[in-house]
């Protein structure tokens, strides 16, 4: 009590002194020097304004993703459904006036599941909502039963002795943070592959993780655990993780896990390509990417039907201008992004000799673009500022020069192509991501339209200008 | 343009005239005469205040439903899980100091499902998220395949000719409205039993309905379709209904439906009874009811683990007072409510000779009580007003004298027992109701506590007073 009193008295004195003295505020630090904004012509500005307004009232984009969801629905890498989606995309792109529309196939493992079930068998009996993670091997036929050992995070799993894990199921219960810039995902997703990698050498028989997601709904989030997963690995819904937590407070918990999964023989995927041929420099390519495959509990509306719709609808608006831009605008509608960017890598290999002047990907749902970041050489920063100025009326703020580009751009980025990020607000994306709940209900049509406007403005400026961007990242020695 | 100008001018004139004249407002209509408020003693008021505050800081209620969800989880009528839940309840009620704790068993059909799957097979191929409705018969082994015929509501199904339905699957696509007082549910739930009843005589082979629910999540809502359902009947998630709608715009849609379901041999359920014995009039019973069974895709947290927790925690607070109230407070933790109030009916039959002075049920989730309605004789309306005045500090407003009581009170109500409704805000209840998403995440602990406070205040007043309520509804000739 005395301590509190003294503290309060000291606080009162300090406040009183502050009120009497009113010291001058420190001088603000000088702002860092900004690169100039590259000028654009009055005609380009008029076209930018026209495309922005056309994007904000676009209805085609929402119809495209709606049609993909209804006509195809789930389309996991290497599946018959993914092949049907490619045919759908070819028809849709031709109908929307694109040229050079074609499919480029490539082999994939084609991992898929046949069964993914789990049940608490002791101290009580109730089913768990789980999803096998991509790359997971099968349990023995009929499943396996073992005690659960909980770890609050991967670090504590790493620190655990073998004796704690041998013959048991490792349960990584780490929570994911909501972040606007999706950085929470980067931190959380490590446990998908990290759990089996750390637990298998210690003799664990399986891994189960609290889903990588930010919702509290009864959905397990799918996703890849890697390509050589040592033990059966599954995610579970947050409610099921909470149930395990509650039971573990009272003692041992045993779970029966049954995963039947594996790769396809001669698995095949493919990219779909479509162009708006440049009127002056057709060999200089502005690449817009999204991916066609999805996980298969949901319908792939936000991941990544929305991206397919955004880049297609944006390019279509440019295609409808009185004349094509100088450079070619190309759509890369990639296959097999989910297992780890296989389509983007295949594209990079197949098109390494072509000149990609810049590339952007849309693959974070359908919520608004809130920030524009570049990955340019220093000399090209005035172009980044010009993009940012043109996107400002859409509520897009300037980002940094550390753009990532996204998984579908892995191949062209490795070849040295400069990339940009039209960063979408990811605050609610991971509520739906990779779940059965990835449906049209997750898409806000108004925010989808803002994306279309932003991509149309960006792609037009990049294709109509003669700007040379240079990459902030050097080309990789070999394709990754 | 001329019309608009004249309109604006007329408006301006009218405004001006109004401003100048300032006519007197019409005299308010006389308020209807209110019955007086029954007086309560200063000591009773002190205890009411004490119970209200104890309820608002209660932690036991949330722990009770959490334990039921973790230890038992889903517990469909007539199942082994429901039997385990009864044992759990007996242990829990004894540990909380109740007496006369026992189980009263009764036979039930024990309808349950083994398989509930549906897939669009033409024009495309994708799975639908469905739930077999309670009472549904099985499809032929291996399922059935038929064309979908959509009806926007039951009325249009009723009006359809046989030729439109023979050999087809009737799809009732009616939407449900969000209502605070749950009246939207009463309107929407009719389609569960209505679809098979209307479609079967016209030769339909199955029924599928848009789920009775108000959310947009990818969950099918379970629920009873009745006791003699003629054809296989399932609900589907809103996203799946939307997918069918989108496909039906382009032409015929065929669906494969596979339901394997049926009743149990010698199905048994049971009610759990627990008392706080009245200190002066132990044979006069104030009945508080909730139900223990649940549907089995979710964990039965809001339906009706919450109700079990609310009435138990409220009664426990009264049990902790220095002395018991005059009358007995009894908990009826009913079995088999979901198939149609079988536990409430069984209780009514078994306890017809006992004197139930009043009864209330908690079975609409865990959101706050916002209104108190009675079902009293006119002479007893001052007591209703006394309850309403005592509940007002909890934000509860006065309702009417047409209380329903709820399904678990069907038996005692038929015997002539007066009932009240502590009406919960149902605005978000049907987002979760009967889905896999009925988990602890659907419960707001603060609103749960408000319920506990309200039930404690109500039950104490009813049990400590000598009020005689009389029922607004006459006793039924026979138990319903």
GROMACS .gro file of N, CA, C and O in nm, chain A residues 301-345:
model
  180
  301UNK      N    1  -1.252  -2.013  -5.376
  301UNK     CA    2  -1.304  -1.882  -5.420
  301UNK      C    3  -1.201  -1.773  -5.391
  301UNK      O    4  -1.158  -1.702  -5.481
  302UNK      N    5  -1.158  -1.760  -5.266
  302UNK     CA    6  -1.058  -1.657  -5.236
  302UNK      C    7  -0.918  -1.708  -5.266
  302UNK      O    8  -0.828  -1.628  -5.285
  303UNK      N    9  -0.896  -1.837  -5.271
  303UNK     CA   10  -0.762  -1.894  -5.295
  303UNK      C   11  -0.771  -1.999  -5.404
  303UNK      O   12  -0.790  -2.115  -5.375
  304UNK      N   13  -0.754  -1.958  -5.529
  304UNK     CA   14  -0.724  -1.822  -5.572
  304UNK      C   15  -0.813  -1.786  -5.689
  304UNK      O   16  -0.771  -1.716  -5.782
  305UNK      N   17  -0.940  -1.834  -5.684
  305UNK     CA   18  -1.034  -1.790  -5.786
  305UNK      C   19  -1.040  -1.639  -5.795
  305UNK      O   20  -1.049  -1.582  -5.905
  306UNK      N   21  -1.032  -1.572  -5.682
  306UNK     CA   22  -1.035  -1.426  -5.680
  306UNK      C   23  -0.918  -1.368  -5.759
  306UNK      O   24  -0.936  -1.274  -5.837
  307UNK      N   25  -0.799  -1.423  -5.739
  307UNK     CA   26  -0.682  -1.373  -5.811
  307UNK      C   27  -0.697  -1.392  -5.961
  307UNK      O   28  -0.663  -1.303  -6.041
  308UNK      N   29  -0.746  -1.509  -6.001
  308UNK     CA   30  -0.770  -1.536  -6.143
  308UNK      C   31  -0.866  -1.430  -6.199
  308UNK      O   32  -0.844  -1.374  -6.307
  309UNK      N   33  -0.971  -1.402  -6.122
  309UNK     CA   34  -1.071  -1.305  -6.167
  309UNK      C   35  -1.013  -1.164  -6.172
  309UNK      O   36  -1.040  -1.088  -6.265
  310UNK      N   37  -0.933  -1.130  -6.073
  310UNK     CA   38  -0.878  -0.994  -6.065
  310UNK      C   39  -0.786  -0.965  -6.184
  310UNK      O   40  -0.801  -0.865  -6.253
  311UNK      N   41  -0.689  -1.054  -6.208
  311UNK     CA   42  -0.595  -1.024  -6.317
  311UNK      C   43  -0.663  -1.034  -6.453
  311UNK      O   44  -0.633  -0.957  -6.545
  312UNK      N   45  -0.759  -1.127  -6.466
  312UNK     CA   46  -0.829  -1.141  -6.594
  312UNK      C   47  -0.916  -1.018  -6.620
  312UNK      O   48  -0.913  -0.961  -6.731
  313UNK      N   49  -0.995  -0.979  -6.521
  313UNK     CA   50  -1.086  -0.865  -6.541
  313UNK      C   51  -1.007  -0.736  -6.563
  313UNK      O   52  -1.047  -0.650  -6.643
  314UNK      N   53  -0.894  -0.721  -6.493
  314UNK     CA   54  -0.812  -0.601  -6.510
  314UNK      C   55  -0.755  -0.595  -6.652
  314UNK      O   56  -0.763  -0.492  -6.721
  315UNK      N   57  -0.699  -0.706  -6.697
  315UNK     CA   58  -0.641  -0.709  -6.832
  315UNK      C   59  -0.749  -0.690  -6.938
  315UNK      O   60  -0.726  -0.626  -7.041
  316UNK      N   61  -0.867  -0.744  -6.912
  316UNK     CA   62  -0.977  -0.730  -7.007
  316UNK      C   63  -1.015  -0.582  -7.025
  316UNK      O   64  -1.047  -0.539  -7.137
  317UNK      N   65  -1.010  -0.505  -6.919
  317UNK     CA   66  -1.040  -0.362  -6.931
  317UNK      C   67  -0.937  -0.293  -7.021
  317UNK      O   68  -0.971  -0.204  -7.100
  318UNK      N   69  -0.813  -0.335  -7.008
  318UNK     CA   70  -0.708  -0.277  -7.093
  318UNK      C   71  -0.727  -0.321  -7.238
  318UNK      O   72  -0.710  -0.244  -7.333
  319UNK      N   73  -0.767  -0.446  -7.255
  319UNK     CA   74  -0.792  -0.501  -7.389
  319UNK      C   75  -0.904  -0.424  -7.460
  319UNK      O   76  -0.909  -0.420  -7.582
  320UNK      N   77  -0.992  -0.364  -7.382
  320UNK     CA   78  -1.107  -0.293  -7.439
  320UNK      C   79  -1.074  -0.148  -7.474
  320UNK      O   80  -1.159  -0.075  -7.527
  321UNK      N   81  -0.951  -0.104  -7.445
  321UNK     CA   82  -0.912   0.034  -7.481
  321UNK      C   83  -0.904   0.046  -7.634
  321UNK      O   84  -0.890  -0.055  -7.704
  322UNK      N   85  -0.907   0.167  -7.687
  322UNK     CA   86  -0.902   0.184  -7.834
  322UNK      C   87  -0.777   0.120  -7.896
  322UNK      O   88  -0.781   0.072  -8.008
  323UNK      N   89  -0.668   0.121  -7.825
  323UNK     CA   90  -0.550   0.051  -7.879
  323UNK      C   91  -0.476  -0.019  -7.765
  323UNK      O   92  -0.481   0.025  -7.650
  324UNK      N   93  -0.409  -0.129  -7.800
  324UNK     CA   94  -0.331  -0.205  -7.701
  324UNK      C   95  -0.216  -0.120  -7.651
  324UNK      O   96  -0.164  -0.034  -7.724
  325UNK      N   97  -0.169  -0.141  -7.530
  325UNK     CA   98  -0.046  -0.075  -7.484
  325UNK      C   99   0.075  -0.122  -7.566
  325UNK      O  100   0.067  -0.221  -7.639
  326UNK      N  101   0.184  -0.052  -7.548
  326UNK     CA  102   0.305  -0.083  -7.627
  326UNK      C  103   0.356  -0.225  -7.601
  326UNK      O  104   0.394  -0.297  -7.690
  327UNK      N  105   0.359  -0.261  -7.473
  327UNK     CA  106   0.415  -0.393  -7.437
  327UNK      C  107   0.303  -0.496  -7.425
  327UNK      O  108   0.186  -0.461  -7.408
  328UNK      N  109   0.342  -0.622  -7.428
  328UNK     CA  110   0.246  -0.731  -7.411
  328UNK      C  111   0.209  -0.746  -7.263
  328UNK      O  112   0.297  -0.740  -7.175
  329UNK      N  113   0.082  -0.763  -7.236
  329UNK     CA  114   0.038  -0.801  -7.101
  329UNK      C  115   0.004  -0.950  -7.107
  329UNK      O  116  -0.076  -0.993  -7.191
  330UNK      N  117   0.067  -1.026  -7.022
  330UNK     CA  118   0.044  -1.172  -7.022
  330UNK      C  119  -0.016  -1.217  -6.888
  330UNK      O  120   0.030  -1.175  -6.782
  331UNK      N  121  -0.115  -1.302  -6.896
  331UNK     CA  122  -0.168  -1.369  -6.777
  331UNK      C  123  -0.101  -1.504  -6.762
  331UNK      O  124  -0.097  -1.583  -6.857
  332UNK      N  125  -0.049  -1.529  -6.643
  332UNK     CA  126  -0.004  -1.664  -6.606
  332UNK      C  127  -0.105  -1.718  -6.504
  332UNK      O  128  -0.105  -1.675  -6.388
  333UNK      N  129  -0.194  -1.805  -6.551
  333UNK     CA  130  -0.290  -1.870  -6.460
  333UNK      C  131  -0.227  -2.004  -6.426
  333UNK      O  132  -0.242  -2.103  -6.498
  334UNK      N  133  -0.156  -2.003  -6.314
  334UNK     CA  134  -0.066  -2.114  -6.282
  334UNK      C  135  -0.138  -2.235  -6.224
  334UNK      O  136  -0.237  -2.222  -6.152
  335UNK      N  137  -0.085  -2.351  -6.255
  335UNK     CA  138  -0.129  -2.474  -6.189
  335UNK      C  139  -0.040  -2.504  -6.071
  335UNK      O  140   0.072  -2.452  -6.060
  336UNK      N  141  -0.088  -2.585  -5.978
  336UNK     CA  142  -0.007  -2.644  -5.872
  336UNK      C  143   0.078  -2.544  -5.795
  336UNK      O  144   0.197  -2.567  -5.771
  337UNK      N  145   0.012  -2.434  -5.755
  337UNK     CA  146   0.081  -2.341  -5.665
  337UNK      C  147   0.086  -2.398  -5.526
  337UNK      O  148   0.185  -2.384  -5.454
  338UNK      N  149  -0.022  -2.463  -5.485
  338UNK     CA  150  -0.037  -2.502  -5.344
  338UNK      C  151   0.071  -2.598  -5.294
  338UNK      O  152   0.113  -2.587  -5.178
  339UNK      N  153   0.117  -2.693  -5.374
  339UNK     CA  154   0.223  -2.780  -5.321
  339UNK      C  155   0.358  -2.711  -5.312
  339UNK      O  156   0.454  -2.772  -5.266
  340UNK      N  157   0.365  -2.583  -5.358
  340UNK     CA  158   0.493  -2.512  -5.345
  340UNK      C  159   0.537  -2.442  -5.472
  340UNK      O  160   0.657  -2.442  -5.504
  341UNK      N  161   0.444  -2.384  -5.546
  341UNK     CA  162   0.482  -2.302  -5.662
  341UNK      C  163   0.533  -2.380  -5.781
  341UNK      O  164   0.619  -2.332  -5.856
  342UNK      N  165   0.480  -2.500  -5.802
  342UNK     CA  166   0.530  -2.584  -5.911
  342UNK      C  167   0.500  -2.521  -6.047
  342UNK      O  168   0.581  -2.530  -6.140
  343UNK      N  169   0.384  -2.457  -6.059
  343UNK     CA  170   0.347  -2.394  -6.186
  343UNK      C  171   0.435  -2.273  -6.216
  343UNK      O  172   0.480  -2.254  -6.330
  344UNK      N  173   0.461  -2.193  -6.116
  344UNK     CA  174   0.548  -2.076  -6.136
  344UNK      C  175   0.689  -2.118  -6.175
  344UNK      O  176   0.752  -2.057  -6.261
  345UNK      N  177   0.737  -2.223  -6.112
  345UNK     CA  178   0.871  -2.273  -6.145
  345UNK      C  179   0.874  -2.324  -6.289
  345UNK      O  180   0.970  -2.296  -6.364
   0.00000   0.00000   0.00000
